Amino acid sequence: MLRHLMNVLDFSVEELENLLSLAEEIYDRPGEFSDACHRKKLATCFYEPSTRTRLSFDSAMLNLGGQVLGFSSADSSSAAKGESVADTIRVISSYADICAMRHPKEGAPYVASLHSRIPVINAGDGGHNHPTQTLTDLMTIRKLKGGFSGLTIGLCGDLKFGRTVHSLVEAMVRYPDVHFIMISPDELRIPDYLRRDILDRNLIDYKEVGILEDVMPKLDLLYMTRVQRERFFNEEDYIRLKDSFILDSKKMKLARGDMLVLHPLPRVNEIATEVDDDPRAVYFKQAEFGVYVRMALILTLLKEMDR
Ligand code: CP
């Protein structure tokens, strides 16, 4: 059965738990999976820059004994000559067994999925969704916090354009007793649809604040985000807002001893490098987990094809 991943909500809670358990199994015993995708090929079609997502997909497929092909910018593909995403995926369906696609336009990987004969994974579409980052975040939280329920999560920075925040909130509200504190400048508050259709509709406890220091002692997790320069319409606004929140050692002193700091990376200026040595800073570990969760995802979607 052909199955794609556009949004983390494409997986039920039970399917998500199975996927995260598989990722942990692979993390614990990678050798057992080293040949699981022998003779299978992953196409990474990236129309927008990436370090972690593209290379962790490559690493995931290579770890599974498979092979990778693809392109890393629109300029180096026939998109530069005007080829549509629909035509591109029709062709790639003959070259690979599964495809991970990143695109600056919201919905482009979905359009690809409509014309594809192989599973398409949304590797980030504009300011919309980034489901494999969410899977990475969920694996990090589950592995390091033991689960999701009962957590108070601070989301800090660019909550308007930060697609990883939107996907994480949508995934987390499916678990009981989850609380959010949204920390952002006024101009970068969460989008209305998230407030109305996800948080309010699910009766989720949340508040929106403008000062990080005030809420640090209340948090189990602090999810920092970069101000997304590439999504701003004018540079002046970006420059004015980019350093609204900078997490440093002084602010970390206000936090609990077991509070974890996550960040999808890349970091620009929002976490001072002095925080990196704090054992509560787990963002590089988080990036490492991304390989294992993508291995689990590739295995799961390819297995579905055989059903
Ligand atoms: N977190 C993330 O998506 O990083 P890249 O943009 O480097 O892929």
Short mmCIF file of N, CA and C in Angstrom, two decimals, residues 12-189:
data_model
loop_
_atom_site.label_atom_id
_atom_site.label_comp_id
_atom_site.label_asym_id
_atom_site.label_seq_id
_atom_site.Cartn_x
_atom_site.Cartn_y
_atom_site.Cartn_z
N SER A 12 -1.49 7.79 13.36
CA SER A 12 -2.28 7.78 14.60
C SER A 12 -1.30 7.76 15.78
N VAL A 13 -1.83 7.99 16.97
CA VAL A 13 -0.97 7.95 18.16
C VAL A 13 -0.31 6.58 18.29
N GLU A 14 -1.10 5.54 17.99
CA GLU A 14 -0.56 4.18 18.10
C GLU A 14 0.56 3.95 17.07
N GLU A 15 0.33 4.41 15.84
CA GLU A 15 1.37 4.25 14.80
C GLU A 15 2.62 5.04 15.16
N LEU A 16 2.41 6.21 15.74
CA LEU A 16 3.53 7.04 16.16
C LEU A 16 4.35 6.35 17.25
N GLU A 17 3.65 5.78 18.21
CA GLU A 17 4.34 5.07 19.29
C GLU A 17 5.15 3.90 18.71
N ASN A 18 4.56 3.17 17.74
CA ASN A 18 5.28 2.05 17.11
C ASN A 18 6.53 2.54 16.40
N LEU A 19 6.39 3.67 15.70
CA LEU A 19 7.52 4.23 14.96
C LEU A 19 8.64 4.66 15.92
N LEU A 20 8.25 5.31 17.02
CA LEU A 20 9.26 5.78 17.99
C LEU A 20 9.92 4.59 18.69
N SER A 21 9.14 3.54 18.94
CA SER A 21 9.73 2.34 19.55
C SER A 21 10.73 1.70 18.60
N LEU A 22 10.37 1.67 17.30
CA LEU A 22 11.29 1.11 16.30
C LEU A 22 12.57 1.95 16.24
N ALA A 23 12.42 3.28 16.29
CA ALA A 23 13.59 4.16 16.26
C ALA A 23 14.51 3.87 17.46
N GLU A 24 13.91 3.65 18.62
CA GLU A 24 14.72 3.35 19.82
C GLU A 24 15.40 2.00 19.70
N GLU A 25 14.67 1.04 19.10
CA GLU A 25 15.24 -0.29 18.88
C GLU A 25 16.47 -0.18 17.95
N ILE A 26 16.34 0.60 16.89
CA ILE A 26 17.45 0.78 15.95
C ILE A 26 18.62 1.48 16.66
N TYR A 27 18.29 2.49 17.49
CA TYR A 27 19.31 3.23 18.24
C TYR A 27 20.10 2.27 19.15
N ASP A 28 19.36 1.35 19.78
CA ASP A 28 20.00 0.43 20.73
C ASP A 28 20.78 -0.68 20.02
N ARG A 29 20.24 -1.14 18.85
CA ARG A 29 20.88 -2.29 18.17
C ARG A 29 21.00 -2.02 16.67
N PRO A 30 21.80 -1.01 16.28
CA PRO A 30 21.85 -0.62 14.86
C PRO A 30 22.31 -1.75 13.93
N GLY A 31 23.17 -2.63 14.42
CA GLY A 31 23.71 -3.71 13.59
C GLY A 31 22.62 -4.61 13.02
N GLU A 32 21.53 -4.77 13.76
CA GLU A 32 20.46 -5.66 13.32
C GLU A 32 19.71 -5.11 12.10
N PHE A 33 19.92 -3.82 11.80
CA PHE A 33 19.17 -3.20 10.70
C PHE A 33 20.08 -2.79 9.53
N SER A 34 21.35 -3.24 9.59
CA SER A 34 22.33 -2.70 8.64
C SER A 34 22.10 -3.17 7.20
N ASP A 35 21.24 -4.15 7.02
CA ASP A 35 20.99 -4.66 5.66
C ASP A 35 19.49 -4.58 5.31
N ALA A 36 18.75 -3.89 6.12
CA ALA A 36 17.28 -3.92 6.00
C ALA A 36 16.78 -3.29 4.70
N CYS A 37 17.56 -2.40 4.08
CA CYS A 37 17.12 -1.76 2.82
C CYS A 37 18.08 -2.06 1.67
N HIS A 38 18.66 -3.26 1.72
CA HIS A 38 19.57 -3.68 0.65
C HIS A 38 18.88 -3.53 -0.72
N ARG A 39 19.54 -2.91 -1.67
CA ARG A 39 19.06 -2.70 -3.05
C ARG A 39 17.92 -1.67 -3.15
N LYS A 40 17.60 -1.01 -2.05
CA LYS A 40 16.57 0.05 -2.10
C LYS A 40 17.26 1.41 -2.26
N LYS A 41 16.56 2.33 -2.92
CA LYS A 41 17.14 3.67 -3.16
C LYS A 41 16.23 4.77 -2.62
N LEU A 42 16.87 5.73 -1.98
CA LEU A 42 16.17 6.93 -1.49
C LEU A 42 16.56 8.11 -2.38
N ALA A 43 15.56 8.85 -2.88
CA ALA A 43 15.85 10.10 -3.60
C ALA A 43 15.61 11.26 -2.65
N THR A 44 16.63 12.12 -2.47
CA THR A 44 16.45 13.33 -1.66
C THR A 44 16.34 14.51 -2.63
N CYS A 45 15.14 15.06 -2.73
CA CYS A 45 14.86 16.17 -3.66
C CYS A 45 14.70 17.44 -2.83
N PHE A 46 15.76 18.20 -2.73
CA PHE A 46 15.75 19.39 -1.86
C PHE A 46 15.83 20.65 -2.71
N TYR A 47 14.72 21.39 -2.73
CA TYR A 47 14.62 22.65 -3.47
C TYR A 47 15.00 23.82 -2.58
N GLU A 48 15.36 23.55 -1.34
CA GLU A 48 15.67 24.58 -0.35
C GLU A 48 16.85 24.07 0.48
N PRO A 49 17.70 24.98 1.01
CA PRO A 49 18.89 24.51 1.73
C PRO A 49 18.58 23.64 2.96
N SER A 50 19.50 22.76 3.25
CA SER A 50 19.36 21.89 4.43
C SER A 50 20.72 21.27 4.74
N THR A 51 20.98 21.12 6.02
CA THR A 51 22.13 20.31 6.44
C THR A 51 21.63 19.04 7.11
N ARG A 52 20.93 19.22 8.24
CA ARG A 52 20.49 18.08 9.04
C ARG A 52 19.52 17.16 8.32
N THR A 53 18.47 17.73 7.76
CA THR A 53 17.41 16.87 7.24
C THR A 53 17.93 16.04 6.07
N ARG A 54 18.61 16.70 5.13
CA ARG A 54 19.07 15.96 3.95
C ARG A 54 20.15 14.94 4.33
N LEU A 55 21.12 15.38 5.11
CA LEU A 55 22.22 14.47 5.41
C LEU A 55 21.80 13.37 6.38
N SER A 56 20.84 13.66 7.26
CA SER A 56 20.38 12.58 8.15
C SER A 56 19.53 11.58 7.37
N PHE A 57 18.81 12.04 6.34
CA PHE A 57 18.11 11.08 5.47
C PHE A 57 19.14 10.22 4.73
N ASP A 58 20.18 10.87 4.18
CA ASP A 58 21.23 10.11 3.48
C ASP A 58 21.84 9.08 4.43
N SER A 59 22.21 9.56 5.62
CA SER A 59 22.85 8.68 6.60
C SER A 59 21.92 7.54 6.98
N ALA A 60 20.63 7.85 7.16
CA ALA A 60 19.65 6.83 7.55
C ALA A 60 19.60 5.72 6.51
N MET A 61 19.51 6.10 5.22
CA MET A 61 19.39 5.08 4.17
C MET A 61 20.69 4.28 4.05
N LEU A 62 21.83 4.95 4.16
CA LEU A 62 23.11 4.24 4.08
C LEU A 62 23.25 3.27 5.27
N ASN A 63 22.83 3.71 6.45
CA ASN A 63 22.88 2.82 7.63
C ASN A 63 22.02 1.57 7.45
N LEU A 64 20.97 1.71 6.62
CA LEU A 64 20.06 0.57 6.39
C LEU A 64 20.54 -0.30 5.22
N GLY A 65 21.70 0.02 4.68
CA GLY A 65 22.26 -0.78 3.58
C GLY A 65 21.72 -0.38 2.23
N GLY A 66 20.98 0.73 2.15
CA GLY A 66 20.43 1.20 0.88
C GLY A 66 21.34 2.24 0.23
N GLN A 67 20.84 2.85 -0.83
CA GLN A 67 21.63 3.85 -1.56
C GLN A 67 20.83 5.14 -1.70
N VAL A 68 21.55 6.23 -1.98
CA VAL A 68 20.86 7.53 -2.09
C VAL A 68 21.25 8.24 -3.38
N LEU A 69 20.31 9.00 -3.90
CA LEU A 69 20.56 9.87 -5.05
C LEU A 69 19.71 11.11 -4.82
N GLY A 70 19.98 12.17 -5.59
CA GLY A 70 19.14 13.34 -5.42
C GLY A 70 19.83 14.63 -5.77
N PHE A 71 19.16 15.73 -5.42
CA PHE A 71 19.74 17.05 -5.65
C PHE A 71 19.51 17.91 -4.41
N SER A 72 20.37 18.93 -4.26
CA SER A 72 20.33 19.69 -3.01
C SER A 72 19.91 21.14 -3.21
N SER A 73 19.54 21.50 -4.43
CA SER A 73 19.01 22.85 -4.66
C SER A 73 18.17 22.85 -5.93
N ALA A 74 17.22 23.75 -6.00
CA ALA A 74 16.38 23.84 -7.20
C ALA A 74 17.26 24.12 -8.42
N ASP A 75 18.30 24.93 -8.23
CA ASP A 75 19.18 25.32 -9.33
C ASP A 75 19.89 24.16 -9.99
N SER A 76 20.13 23.10 -9.20
CA SER A 76 20.86 21.97 -9.76
C SER A 76 19.91 20.88 -10.27
N SER A 77 18.62 21.21 -10.36
CA SER A 77 17.65 20.25 -10.92
C SER A 77 16.95 20.93 -12.11
N SER A 78 16.10 20.18 -12.79
CA SER A 78 15.41 20.77 -13.95
C SER A 78 14.28 21.72 -13.54
N ALA A 79 14.10 21.90 -12.23
CA ALA A 79 13.18 22.96 -11.77
C ALA A 79 13.67 24.31 -12.31
N ALA A 80 15.00 24.44 -12.43
CA ALA A 80 15.58 25.69 -12.95
C ALA A 80 15.15 25.94 -14.40
N LYS A 81 14.74 24.85 -15.10
CA LYS A 81 14.27 25.02 -16.49
C LYS A 81 12.75 25.11 -16.55
N GLY A 82 12.12 25.07 -15.37
CA GLY A 82 10.66 25.22 -15.31
C GLY A 82 9.89 23.93 -15.15
N GLU A 83 10.57 22.83 -14.84
CA GLU A 83 9.83 21.56 -14.68
C GLU A 83 8.97 21.60 -13.42
N SER A 84 7.77 21.05 -13.51
CA SER A 84 6.87 21.03 -12.35
C SER A 84 7.27 19.91 -11.39
N VAL A 85 6.85 20.06 -10.14
CA VAL A 85 7.07 19.03 -9.12
C VAL A 85 6.36 17.73 -9.53
N ALA A 86 5.20 17.86 -10.16
CA ALA A 86 4.43 16.69 -10.59
C ALA A 86 5.23 15.87 -11.61
N ASP A 87 5.81 16.55 -12.59
CA ASP A 87 6.59 15.82 -13.61
C ASP A 87 7.85 15.23 -12.99
N THR A 88 8.48 16.00 -12.11
CA THR A 88 9.72 15.52 -11.48
C THR A 88 9.48 14.22 -10.72
N ILE A 89 8.42 14.17 -9.94
CA ILE A 89 8.20 12.97 -9.12
C ILE A 89 7.77 11.79 -9.98
N ARG A 90 7.07 12.06 -11.10
CA ARG A 90 6.71 10.97 -12.02
C ARG A 90 7.98 10.26 -12.50
N VAL A 91 8.99 11.07 -12.81
CA VAL A 91 10.26 10.53 -13.31
C VAL A 91 11.01 9.82 -12.19
N ILE A 92 11.08 10.48 -11.03
CA ILE A 92 11.85 9.91 -9.91
C ILE A 92 11.23 8.60 -9.42
N SER A 93 9.93 8.45 -9.63
CA SER A 93 9.27 7.19 -9.25
C SER A 93 9.89 6.00 -9.98
N SER A 94 10.53 6.25 -11.12
CA SER A 94 11.20 5.16 -11.86
C SER A 94 12.65 4.97 -11.43
N TYR A 95 13.17 5.94 -10.68
CA TYR A 95 14.59 5.90 -10.32
C TYR A 95 14.84 5.46 -8.87
N ALA A 96 13.83 5.62 -8.01
CA ALA A 96 14.05 5.37 -6.57
C ALA A 96 12.84 4.67 -5.97
N ASP A 97 13.01 4.17 -4.75
CA ASP A 97 11.92 3.45 -4.07
C ASP A 97 11.16 4.33 -3.09
N ILE A 98 11.78 5.45 -2.71
CA ILE A 98 11.16 6.36 -1.73
C ILE A 98 11.81 7.73 -1.91
N CYS A 99 11.06 8.78 -1.60
CA CYS A 99 11.58 10.14 -1.85
C CYS A 99 11.35 11.04 -0.63
N ALA A 100 12.36 11.79 -0.26
CA ALA A 100 12.20 12.85 0.75
C ALA A 100 12.32 14.18 0.03
N MET A 101 11.31 15.05 0.18
CA MET A 101 11.29 16.30 -0.57
C MET A 101 11.15 17.51 0.34
N ARG A 102 12.06 18.48 0.15
CA ARG A 102 11.92 19.79 0.81
C ARG A 102 11.67 20.83 -0.27
N HIS A 103 10.76 21.75 0.03
CA HIS A 103 10.38 22.74 -0.98
C HIS A 103 9.98 24.04 -0.28
N PRO A 104 10.33 25.20 -0.82
CA PRO A 104 9.94 26.46 -0.16
C PRO A 104 8.44 26.74 -0.24
N LYS A 105 7.73 26.07 -1.18
CA LYS A 105 6.29 26.35 -1.31
C LYS A 105 5.46 25.38 -0.48
N GLU A 106 4.57 25.93 0.35
CA GLU A 106 3.65 25.11 1.13
C GLU A 106 2.86 24.21 0.19
N GLY A 107 2.79 22.92 0.52
CA GLY A 107 1.96 22.00 -0.26
C GLY A 107 2.68 21.34 -1.43
N ALA A 108 3.90 21.76 -1.76
CA ALA A 108 4.59 21.16 -2.92
C ALA A 108 4.80 19.64 -2.74
N PRO A 109 5.27 19.17 -1.56
CA PRO A 109 5.41 17.72 -1.42
C PRO A 109 4.05 16.99 -1.52
N TYR A 110 2.99 17.67 -1.10
CA TYR A 110 1.66 17.06 -1.23
C TYR A 110 1.29 16.90 -2.70
N VAL A 111 1.55 17.93 -3.50
CA VAL A 111 1.31 17.84 -4.95
C VAL A 111 2.12 16.67 -5.52
N ALA A 112 3.37 16.57 -5.10
CA ALA A 112 4.21 15.46 -5.56
C ALA A 112 3.56 14.11 -5.21
N SER A 113 3.05 14.02 -3.99
CA SER A 113 2.48 12.73 -3.55
C SER A 113 1.30 12.31 -4.43
N LEU A 114 0.59 13.29 -4.98
CA LEU A 114 -0.58 12.98 -5.82
C LEU A 114 -0.17 12.35 -7.15
N HIS A 115 1.09 12.56 -7.53
CA HIS A 115 1.55 12.07 -8.84
C HIS A 115 2.63 11.00 -8.69
N SER A 116 2.82 10.51 -7.48
CA SER A 116 3.95 9.62 -7.21
C SER A 116 3.55 8.15 -7.16
N ARG A 117 4.47 7.28 -7.58
CA ARG A 117 4.27 5.84 -7.42
C ARG A 117 5.11 5.30 -6.26
N ILE A 118 5.84 6.19 -5.61
CA ILE A 118 6.66 5.79 -4.45
C ILE A 118 6.28 6.68 -3.25
N PRO A 119 6.56 6.22 -2.01
CA PRO A 119 6.25 7.07 -0.85
C PRO A 119 7.00 8.40 -0.91
N VAL A 120 6.29 9.48 -0.64
CA VAL A 120 6.91 10.82 -0.57
C VAL A 120 6.86 11.28 0.88
N ILE A 121 8.01 11.72 1.37
CA ILE A 121 8.10 12.25 2.73
C ILE A 121 8.30 13.76 2.63
N ASN A 122 7.47 14.51 3.31
CA ASN A 122 7.63 15.96 3.38
C ASN A 122 8.82 16.27 4.30
N ALA A 123 9.87 16.79 3.71
CA ALA A 123 11.08 17.12 4.50
C ALA A 123 11.11 18.61 4.84
N GLY A 124 9.92 19.25 4.82
CA GLY A 124 9.79 20.67 5.13
C GLY A 124 9.21 21.40 3.94
N ASP A 125 8.01 22.00 4.10
CA ASP A 125 7.40 22.77 3.00
C ASP A 125 7.07 24.18 3.50
N GLY A 126 7.90 25.13 3.06
CA GLY A 126 7.72 26.53 3.43
C GLY A 126 7.56 26.69 4.94
N GLY A 127 6.63 27.55 5.33
CA GLY A 127 6.39 27.76 6.76
C GLY A 127 5.33 26.82 7.30
N HIS A 128 5.02 25.76 6.56
CA HIS A 128 3.86 24.92 6.85
C HIS A 128 4.16 23.80 7.83
N ASN A 129 4.89 22.78 7.36
CA ASN A 129 5.09 21.58 8.16
C ASN A 129 6.50 21.03 8.01
N HIS A 130 6.92 20.30 9.03
CA HIS A 130 8.24 19.65 8.97
C HIS A 130 8.12 18.38 9.82
N PRO A 131 7.35 17.39 9.29
CA PRO A 131 7.01 16.25 10.15
C PRO A 131 8.19 15.41 10.63
N THR A 132 9.26 15.30 9.82
CA THR A 132 10.36 14.45 10.31
C THR A 132 11.17 15.17 11.41
N GLN A 133 11.11 16.51 11.43
CA GLN A 133 11.70 17.22 12.57
C GLN A 133 10.86 16.94 13.82
N THR A 134 9.55 16.91 13.63
CA THR A 134 8.67 16.61 14.77
C THR A 134 8.92 15.20 15.29
N LEU A 135 9.10 14.25 14.39
CA LEU A 135 9.41 12.88 14.84
C LEU A 135 10.72 12.89 15.63
N THR A 136 11.68 13.68 15.16
CA THR A 136 12.97 13.81 15.88
C THR A 136 12.74 14.40 17.27
N ASP A 137 11.93 15.45 17.34
CA ASP A 137 11.64 16.11 18.62
C ASP A 137 10.93 15.13 19.57
N LEU A 138 9.98 14.39 19.01
CA LEU A 138 9.22 13.45 19.86
C LEU A 138 10.13 12.33 20.37
N MET A 139 11.02 11.85 19.52
CA MET A 139 11.95 10.80 19.98
C MET A 139 12.83 11.35 21.10
N THR A 140 13.29 12.59 20.94
CA THR A 140 14.16 13.20 21.96
C THR A 140 13.40 13.33 23.28
N ILE A 141 12.17 13.80 23.21
CA ILE A 141 11.39 14.01 24.44
C ILE A 141 11.09 12.67 25.10
N ARG A 142 10.64 11.70 24.28
CA ARG A 142 10.28 10.39 24.85
C ARG A 142 11.49 9.71 25.46
N LYS A 143 12.61 9.78 24.78
CA LYS A 143 13.81 9.08 25.26
C LYS A 143 14.38 9.75 26.51
N LEU A 144 14.37 11.08 26.53
CA LEU A 144 15.04 11.79 27.64
C LEU A 144 14.09 12.17 28.76
N LYS A 145 12.78 12.20 28.48
CA LYS A 145 11.81 12.54 29.53
C LYS A 145 10.90 11.36 29.87
N GLY A 146 10.98 10.29 29.11
CA GLY A 146 10.22 9.08 29.41
C GLY A 146 8.79 9.10 28.89
N GLY A 147 8.34 10.18 28.27
CA GLY A 147 6.97 10.26 27.74
C GLY A 147 6.58 11.71 27.54
N PHE A 148 5.30 11.93 27.24
CA PHE A 148 4.84 13.27 26.87
C PHE A 148 3.86 13.88 27.88
N SER A 149 3.12 13.02 28.55
CA SER A 149 2.05 13.53 29.41
C SER A 149 2.60 14.28 30.62
N GLY A 150 1.88 15.33 31.00
CA GLY A 150 2.23 16.07 32.21
C GLY A 150 3.32 17.11 32.02
N LEU A 151 3.80 17.27 30.80
CA LEU A 151 4.93 18.20 30.58
C LEU A 151 4.45 19.64 30.36
N THR A 152 5.23 20.58 30.86
CA THR A 152 5.04 22.00 30.52
C THR A 152 6.16 22.39 29.57
N ILE A 153 5.74 22.78 28.36
CA ILE A 153 6.71 23.03 27.28
C ILE A 153 6.73 24.51 26.92
N GLY A 154 7.89 25.11 27.01
CA GLY A 154 8.05 26.50 26.57
C GLY A 154 8.51 26.50 25.12
N LEU A 155 7.80 27.27 24.29
CA LEU A 155 8.17 27.40 22.87
C LEU A 155 8.61 28.85 22.69
N CYS A 156 9.83 29.07 22.27
CA CYS A 156 10.37 30.43 22.32
C CYS A 156 10.98 30.87 20.99
N GLY A 157 10.63 32.09 20.58
CA GLY A 157 11.25 32.68 19.39
C GLY A 157 10.24 33.01 18.32
N ASP A 158 10.48 32.50 17.12
CA ASP A 158 9.64 32.80 15.96
C ASP A 158 8.53 31.76 15.88
N LEU A 159 7.42 32.04 16.55
CA LEU A 159 6.34 31.05 16.61
C LEU A 159 5.36 31.24 15.45
N LYS A 160 5.57 32.32 14.68
CA LYS A 160 4.72 32.58 13.52
C LYS A 160 5.17 31.75 12.31
N PHE A 161 6.47 31.84 11.99
CA PHE A 161 6.98 31.17 10.79
C PHE A 161 7.61 29.82 11.10
N GLY A 162 7.84 29.55 12.38
CA GLY A 162 8.57 28.33 12.75
C GLY A 162 7.73 27.08 12.56
N ARG A 163 7.91 26.43 11.41
CA ARG A 163 7.06 25.27 11.09
C ARG A 163 7.28 24.12 12.07
N THR A 164 8.47 24.04 12.67
CA THR A 164 8.71 22.93 13.60
C THR A 164 7.84 23.09 14.85
N VAL A 165 7.60 24.34 15.23
CA VAL A 165 6.74 24.60 16.40
C VAL A 165 5.30 24.19 16.10
N HIS A 166 4.83 24.54 14.90
CA HIS A 166 3.43 24.22 14.55
C HIS A 166 3.22 22.71 14.57
N SER A 167 4.16 21.98 13.95
CA SER A 167 4.03 20.52 13.88
C SER A 167 4.13 19.90 15.28
N LEU A 168 5.02 20.44 16.11
CA LEU A 168 5.20 19.86 17.45
C LEU A 168 3.94 20.06 18.29
N VAL A 169 3.36 21.25 18.22
CA VAL A 169 2.13 21.51 18.99
C VAL A 169 1.03 20.55 18.54
N GLU A 170 0.85 20.40 17.23
CA GLU A 170 -0.20 19.52 16.72
C GLU A 170 0.00 18.08 17.18
N ALA A 171 1.25 17.66 17.25
CA ALA A 171 1.53 16.29 17.69
C ALA A 171 1.31 16.14 19.19
N MET A 172 1.72 17.13 19.97
CA MET A 172 1.70 16.99 21.43
C MET A 172 0.29 17.09 22.02
N VAL A 173 -0.60 17.82 21.34
CA VAL A 173 -1.94 17.99 21.93
C VAL A 173 -2.71 16.67 21.95
N ARG A 174 -2.20 15.66 21.29
CA ARG A 174 -2.89 14.35 21.31
C ARG A 174 -2.58 13.57 22.59
N TYR A 175 -1.67 14.09 23.41
CA TYR A 175 -1.33 13.43 24.67
C TYR A 175 -1.97 14.19 25.82
N PRO A 176 -2.37 13.45 26.87
CA PRO A 176 -3.07 14.13 27.97
C PRO A 176 -2.15 15.02 28.82
N ASP A 177 -2.77 16.07 29.39
CA ASP A 177 -2.11 16.86 30.43
C ASP A 177 -0.81 17.51 29.94
N VAL A 178 -0.86 18.05 28.72
CA VAL A 178 0.31 18.77 28.18
C VAL A 178 0.01 20.27 28.25
N HIS A 179 0.98 21.05 28.70
CA HIS A 179 0.80 22.50 28.88
C HIS A 179 1.84 23.25 28.05
N PHE A 180 1.42 24.37 27.46
CA PHE A 180 2.36 25.15 26.65
C PHE A 180 2.49 26.57 27.20
N ILE A 181 3.72 27.08 27.14
CA ILE A 181 3.93 28.52 27.35
C ILE A 181 4.63 29.04 26.10
N MET A 182 3.94 29.93 25.38
CA MET A 182 4.46 30.46 24.11
C MET A 182 5.18 31.78 24.41
N ILE A 183 6.44 31.85 24.08
CA ILE A 183 7.25 33.04 24.40
C ILE A 183 7.74 33.65 23.08
N SER A 184 7.20 34.82 22.76
CA SER A 184 7.59 35.42 21.46
C SER A 184 7.33 36.92 21.49
N PRO A 185 7.96 37.66 20.56
CA PRO A 185 7.54 39.06 20.38
C PRO A 185 6.12 39.06 19.80
N ASP A 186 5.40 40.16 19.99
CA ASP A 186 4.02 40.25 19.49
C ASP A 186 3.89 39.88 18.02
N GLU A 187 4.84 40.37 17.21
CA GLU A 187 4.76 40.16 15.75
C GLU A 187 4.98 38.71 15.36
N LEU A 188 5.54 37.90 16.25
CA LEU A 188 5.88 36.52 15.88
C LEU A 188 5.12 35.51 16.71
N ARG A 189 3.91 35.91 17.13
CA ARG A 189 3.07 34.99 17.91
C ARG A 189 2.55 33.86 17.02
#
